[in-house]
CSV table of C-alpha atoms in Angstrom, one decimal:
chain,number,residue,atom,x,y,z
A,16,UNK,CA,0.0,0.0,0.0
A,17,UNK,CA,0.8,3.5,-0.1
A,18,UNK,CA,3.1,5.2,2.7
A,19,UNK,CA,3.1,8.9,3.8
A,20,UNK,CA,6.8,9.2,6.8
A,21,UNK,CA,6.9,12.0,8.8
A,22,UNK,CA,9.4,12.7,11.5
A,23,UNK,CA,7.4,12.4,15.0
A,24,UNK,CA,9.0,15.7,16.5
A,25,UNK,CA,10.3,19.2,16.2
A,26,UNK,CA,11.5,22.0,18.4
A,27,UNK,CA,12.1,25.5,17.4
A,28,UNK,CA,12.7,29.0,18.4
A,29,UNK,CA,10.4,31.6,18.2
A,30,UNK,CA,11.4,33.5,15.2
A,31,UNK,CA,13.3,30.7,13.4
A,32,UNK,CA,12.5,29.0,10.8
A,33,UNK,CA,10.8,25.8,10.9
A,34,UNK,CA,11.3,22.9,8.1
A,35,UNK,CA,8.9,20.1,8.6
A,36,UNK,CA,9.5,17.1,6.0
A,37,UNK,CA,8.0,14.1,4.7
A,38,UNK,CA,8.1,11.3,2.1
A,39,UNK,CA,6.0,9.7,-0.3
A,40,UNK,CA,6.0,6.6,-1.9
A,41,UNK,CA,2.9,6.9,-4.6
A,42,UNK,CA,4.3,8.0,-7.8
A,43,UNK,CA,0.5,9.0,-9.2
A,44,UNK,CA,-0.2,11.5,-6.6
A,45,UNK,CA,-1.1,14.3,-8.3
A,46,UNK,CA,-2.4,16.3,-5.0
A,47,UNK,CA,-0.3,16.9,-1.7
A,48,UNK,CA,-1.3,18.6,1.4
A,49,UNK,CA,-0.4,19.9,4.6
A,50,UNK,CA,-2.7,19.6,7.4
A,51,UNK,CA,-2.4,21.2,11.1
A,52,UNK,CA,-4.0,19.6,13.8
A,53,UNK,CA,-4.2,22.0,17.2
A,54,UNK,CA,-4.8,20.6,20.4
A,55,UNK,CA,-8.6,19.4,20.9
A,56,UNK,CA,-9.3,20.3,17.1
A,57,UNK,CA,-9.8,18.5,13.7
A,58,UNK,CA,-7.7,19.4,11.0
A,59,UNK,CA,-7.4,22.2,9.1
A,60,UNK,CA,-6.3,22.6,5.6
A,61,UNK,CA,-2.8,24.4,5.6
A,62,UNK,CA,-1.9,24.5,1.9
A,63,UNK,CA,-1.8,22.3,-0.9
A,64,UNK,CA,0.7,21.6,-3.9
A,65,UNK,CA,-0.3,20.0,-7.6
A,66,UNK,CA,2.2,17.2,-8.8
A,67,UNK,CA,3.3,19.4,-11.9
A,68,UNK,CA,4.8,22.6,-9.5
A,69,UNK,CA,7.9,22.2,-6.9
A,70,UNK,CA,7.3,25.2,-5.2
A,71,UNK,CA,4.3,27.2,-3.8
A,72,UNK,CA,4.5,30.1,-1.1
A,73,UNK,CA,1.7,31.5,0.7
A,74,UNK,CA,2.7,34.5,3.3
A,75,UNK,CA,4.6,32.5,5.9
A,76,UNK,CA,3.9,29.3,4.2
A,77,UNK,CA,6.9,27.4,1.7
A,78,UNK,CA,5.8,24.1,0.5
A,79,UNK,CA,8.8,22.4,-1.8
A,80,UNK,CA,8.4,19.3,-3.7
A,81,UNK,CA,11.0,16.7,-5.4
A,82,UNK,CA,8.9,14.6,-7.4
A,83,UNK,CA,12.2,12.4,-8.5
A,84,UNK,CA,13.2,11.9,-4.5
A,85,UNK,CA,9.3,11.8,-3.3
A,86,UNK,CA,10.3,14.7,-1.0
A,87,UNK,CA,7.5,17.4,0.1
A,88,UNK,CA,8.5,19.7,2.8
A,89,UNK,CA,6.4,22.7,4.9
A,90,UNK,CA,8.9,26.0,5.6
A,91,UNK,CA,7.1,28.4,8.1
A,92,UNK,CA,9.1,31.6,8.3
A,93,UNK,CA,9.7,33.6,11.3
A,94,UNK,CA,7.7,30.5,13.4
A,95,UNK,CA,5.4,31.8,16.2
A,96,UNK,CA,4.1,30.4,19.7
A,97,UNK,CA,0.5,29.9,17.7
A,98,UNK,CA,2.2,27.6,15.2
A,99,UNK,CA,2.5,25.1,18.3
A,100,UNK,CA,0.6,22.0,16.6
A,101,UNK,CA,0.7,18.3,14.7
A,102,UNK,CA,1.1,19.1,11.0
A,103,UNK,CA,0.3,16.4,8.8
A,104,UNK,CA,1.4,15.7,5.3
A,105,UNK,CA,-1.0,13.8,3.1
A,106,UNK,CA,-0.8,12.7,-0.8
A,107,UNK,CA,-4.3,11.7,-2.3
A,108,UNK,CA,-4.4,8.2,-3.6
A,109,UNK,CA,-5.7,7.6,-7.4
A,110,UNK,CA,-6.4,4.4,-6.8
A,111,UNK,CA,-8.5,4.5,-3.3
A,112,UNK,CA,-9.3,7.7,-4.1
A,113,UNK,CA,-8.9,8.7,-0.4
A,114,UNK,CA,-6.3,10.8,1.5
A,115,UNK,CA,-3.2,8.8,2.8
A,116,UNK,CA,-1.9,10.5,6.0
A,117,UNK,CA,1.9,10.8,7.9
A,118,UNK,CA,1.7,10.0,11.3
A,119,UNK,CA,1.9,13.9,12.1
A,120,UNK,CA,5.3,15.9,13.3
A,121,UNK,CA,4.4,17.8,16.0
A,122,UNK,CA,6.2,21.1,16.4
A,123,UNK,CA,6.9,22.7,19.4
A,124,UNK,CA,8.5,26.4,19.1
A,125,UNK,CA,9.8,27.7,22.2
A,126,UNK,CA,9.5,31.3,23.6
B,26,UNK,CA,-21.0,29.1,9.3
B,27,UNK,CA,-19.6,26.3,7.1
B,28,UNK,CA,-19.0,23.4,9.6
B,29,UNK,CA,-18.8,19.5,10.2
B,30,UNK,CA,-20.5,18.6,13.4
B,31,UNK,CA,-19.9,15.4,15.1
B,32,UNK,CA,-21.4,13.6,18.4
B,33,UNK,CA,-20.4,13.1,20.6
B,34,UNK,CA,-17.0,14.8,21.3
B,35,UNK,CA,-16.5,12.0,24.2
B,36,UNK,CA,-17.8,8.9,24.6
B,37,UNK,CA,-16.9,5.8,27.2
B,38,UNK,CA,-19.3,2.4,26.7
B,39,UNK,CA,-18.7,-1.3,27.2
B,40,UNK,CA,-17.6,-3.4,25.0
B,41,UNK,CA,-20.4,-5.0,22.6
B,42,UNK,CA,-22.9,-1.9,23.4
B,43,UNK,CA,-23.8,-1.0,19.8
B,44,UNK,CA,-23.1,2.9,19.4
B,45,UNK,CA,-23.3,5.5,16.7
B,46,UNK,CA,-21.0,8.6,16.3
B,47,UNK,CA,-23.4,10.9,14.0
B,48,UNK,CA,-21.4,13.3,11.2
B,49,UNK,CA,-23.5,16.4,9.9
B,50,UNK,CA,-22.2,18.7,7.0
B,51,UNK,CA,-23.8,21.9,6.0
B,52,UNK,CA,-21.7,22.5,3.0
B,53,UNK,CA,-23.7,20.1,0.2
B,54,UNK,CA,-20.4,18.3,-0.4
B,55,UNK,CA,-20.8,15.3,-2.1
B,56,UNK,CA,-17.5,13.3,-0.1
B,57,UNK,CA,-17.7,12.3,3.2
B,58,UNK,CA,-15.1,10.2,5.5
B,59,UNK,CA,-14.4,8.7,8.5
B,60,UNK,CA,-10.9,8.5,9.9
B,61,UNK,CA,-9.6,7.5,13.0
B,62,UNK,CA,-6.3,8.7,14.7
B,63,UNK,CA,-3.8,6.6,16.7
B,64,UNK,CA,-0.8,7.7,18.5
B,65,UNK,CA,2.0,7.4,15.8
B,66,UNK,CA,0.0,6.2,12.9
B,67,UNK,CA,-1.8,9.3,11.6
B,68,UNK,CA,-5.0,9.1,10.4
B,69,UNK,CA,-6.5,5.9,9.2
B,70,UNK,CA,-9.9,5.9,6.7
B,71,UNK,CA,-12.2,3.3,7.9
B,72,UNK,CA,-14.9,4.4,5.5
B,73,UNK,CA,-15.8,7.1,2.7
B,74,UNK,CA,-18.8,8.4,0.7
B,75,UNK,CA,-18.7,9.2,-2.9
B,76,UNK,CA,-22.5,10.7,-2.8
B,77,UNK,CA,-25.4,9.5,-1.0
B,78,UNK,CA,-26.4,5.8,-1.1
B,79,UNK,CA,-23.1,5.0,-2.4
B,80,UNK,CA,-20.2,3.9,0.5
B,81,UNK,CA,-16.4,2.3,0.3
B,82,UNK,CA,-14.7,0.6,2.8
B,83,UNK,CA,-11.3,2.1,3.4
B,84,UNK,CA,-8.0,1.5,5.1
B,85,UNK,CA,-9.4,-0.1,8.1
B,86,UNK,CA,-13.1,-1.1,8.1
B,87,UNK,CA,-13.2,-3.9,10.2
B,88,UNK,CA,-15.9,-3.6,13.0
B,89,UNK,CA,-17.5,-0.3,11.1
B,90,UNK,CA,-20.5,0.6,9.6
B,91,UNK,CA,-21.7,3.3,7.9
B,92,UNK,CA,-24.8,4.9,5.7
B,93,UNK,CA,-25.5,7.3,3.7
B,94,UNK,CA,-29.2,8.3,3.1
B,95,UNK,CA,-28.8,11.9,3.2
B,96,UNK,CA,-26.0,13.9,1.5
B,97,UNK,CA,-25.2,16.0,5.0
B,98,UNK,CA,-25.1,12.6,6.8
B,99,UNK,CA,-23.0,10.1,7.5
B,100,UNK,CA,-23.2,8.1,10.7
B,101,UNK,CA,-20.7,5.7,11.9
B,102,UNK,CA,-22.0,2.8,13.4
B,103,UNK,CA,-20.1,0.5,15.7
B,104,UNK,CA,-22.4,-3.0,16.2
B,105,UNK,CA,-20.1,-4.6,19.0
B,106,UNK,CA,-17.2,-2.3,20.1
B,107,UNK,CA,-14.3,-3.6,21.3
B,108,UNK,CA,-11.2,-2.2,23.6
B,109,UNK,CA,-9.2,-2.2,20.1
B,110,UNK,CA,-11.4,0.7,18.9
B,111,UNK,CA,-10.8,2.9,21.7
B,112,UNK,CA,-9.6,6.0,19.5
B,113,UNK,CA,-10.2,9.3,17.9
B,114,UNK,CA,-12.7,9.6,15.2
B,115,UNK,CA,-13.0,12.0,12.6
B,116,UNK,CA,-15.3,12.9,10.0
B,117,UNK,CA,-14.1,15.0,6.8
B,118,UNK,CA,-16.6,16.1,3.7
B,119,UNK,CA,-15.7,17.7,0.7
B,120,UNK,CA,-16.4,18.9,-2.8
B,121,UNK,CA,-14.9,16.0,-4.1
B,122,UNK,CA,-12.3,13.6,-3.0
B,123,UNK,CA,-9.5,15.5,-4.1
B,124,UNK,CA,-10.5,18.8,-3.2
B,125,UNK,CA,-9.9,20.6,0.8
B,126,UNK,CA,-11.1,18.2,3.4
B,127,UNK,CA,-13.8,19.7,6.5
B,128,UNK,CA,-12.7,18.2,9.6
B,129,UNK,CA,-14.7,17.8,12.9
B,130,UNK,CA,-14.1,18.2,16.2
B,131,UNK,CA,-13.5,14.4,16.6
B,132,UNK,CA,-15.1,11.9,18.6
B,133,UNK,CA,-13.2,10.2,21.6
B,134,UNK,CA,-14.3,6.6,22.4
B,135,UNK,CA,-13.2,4.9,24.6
B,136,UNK,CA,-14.5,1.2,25.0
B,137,UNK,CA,-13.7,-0.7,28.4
């Protein structure tokens, strides 16, 4: 079946950067996401990438993706307390035709 | 407000006490899903809905149910709950299956 690795855990500092990465192994996808989860909450829809671009930047937001390496990553610029949360990478699936979800990196950012 | 509305948020029953967790959406999206989340394995689909009357099983559907009969709808029914399905449910519709996912709140069961 398809697989969707995140690491489980990241700490930054307020202000830094944060790179959160994750790896895919269904060559089809032609959607990726990036979900955050905050404590006691659903999931929210961060931003999304199409197969055919490697990069997309919303404000904060820097999604890069190697389609050759099966490499997405999430930059947040200049990280803040309220970016505290489990963000999960997800690629859709052609053939279930259903999200396939990481296990969720959970980013801590430090005062 | 655009919204997914599950209940309820917590839940603790015995094991083989039929249950339901009710999903509502008020955005007349046409995909609905059920996921549940476990401590280092993300988020699993037990079921999905492509439109009304028409349901898939997904990753893990063992021990689910589910029905469709209206598009904002989509229950999830657990017949004979067991310890192994203590967990944290979620329901998600959409346009489409490709398009943003609509979480809930998420449902915690716990079965004992």
């Amino acid at each position: 079946g398809e697989d969707v690795e995140q690491s489980l855990f990241l700490s930054v500092r307020e202000g830094d950067s944060s790179v959160i990465n994750c790896t895919y192994t269904d060559s089809s996808s032609t959607y990726l996401y990036w979900y955050k989860q905050e404590p006691g909450a659903g999931l929210q829809l961060l931003t999304y990438i199409f197969s055919n671009m490697d990069m997309k930047q919303d404000q904060r937001l820097t999604v890069l993706l190697n389609k050759k390496d099966k490499h997405l990553s999430l930059r947040i610029a200049d990280t803040q307390t309220g970016d505290s949360a489990i963000y999960f990478c997800a690629e859709y699936d052609t053939g279930r035709r259903a999200l396939t979800f990481g296990s969720g990196t959970r980013l801590q950012v430090q005062p | 407000e655009a919204q997914v509305t599950q209940n309820p948020r917590y839940l603790i029953t015995v094991t083989g006490k039929k249950l339901t967790v009710t999903c509502s959406q008020n955005m007349n999206h046409e995909y609905m899903s059920w996921y549940r989340q476990d401590p280092g394995l993300g988020l699993r689909q037990i079921y999905y809905s492509m439109n009304v009357e028409v349901t898939d099983k997904g990753d893990v559907p063992e021990g689910y149910k589910v029905s469709r009969k209206e598009k904002r709808n989509f229950p999830l029914i657990l017949e004979s709950p067991s310890p192994n399905q203590t967990s944290l449910y979620f329901c998600a519709s959409s346009l489409g299956s490709t398009t943003e996912a609509f979480f809930g709140q998420g449902t915690r069961l716990t079965v004992v």
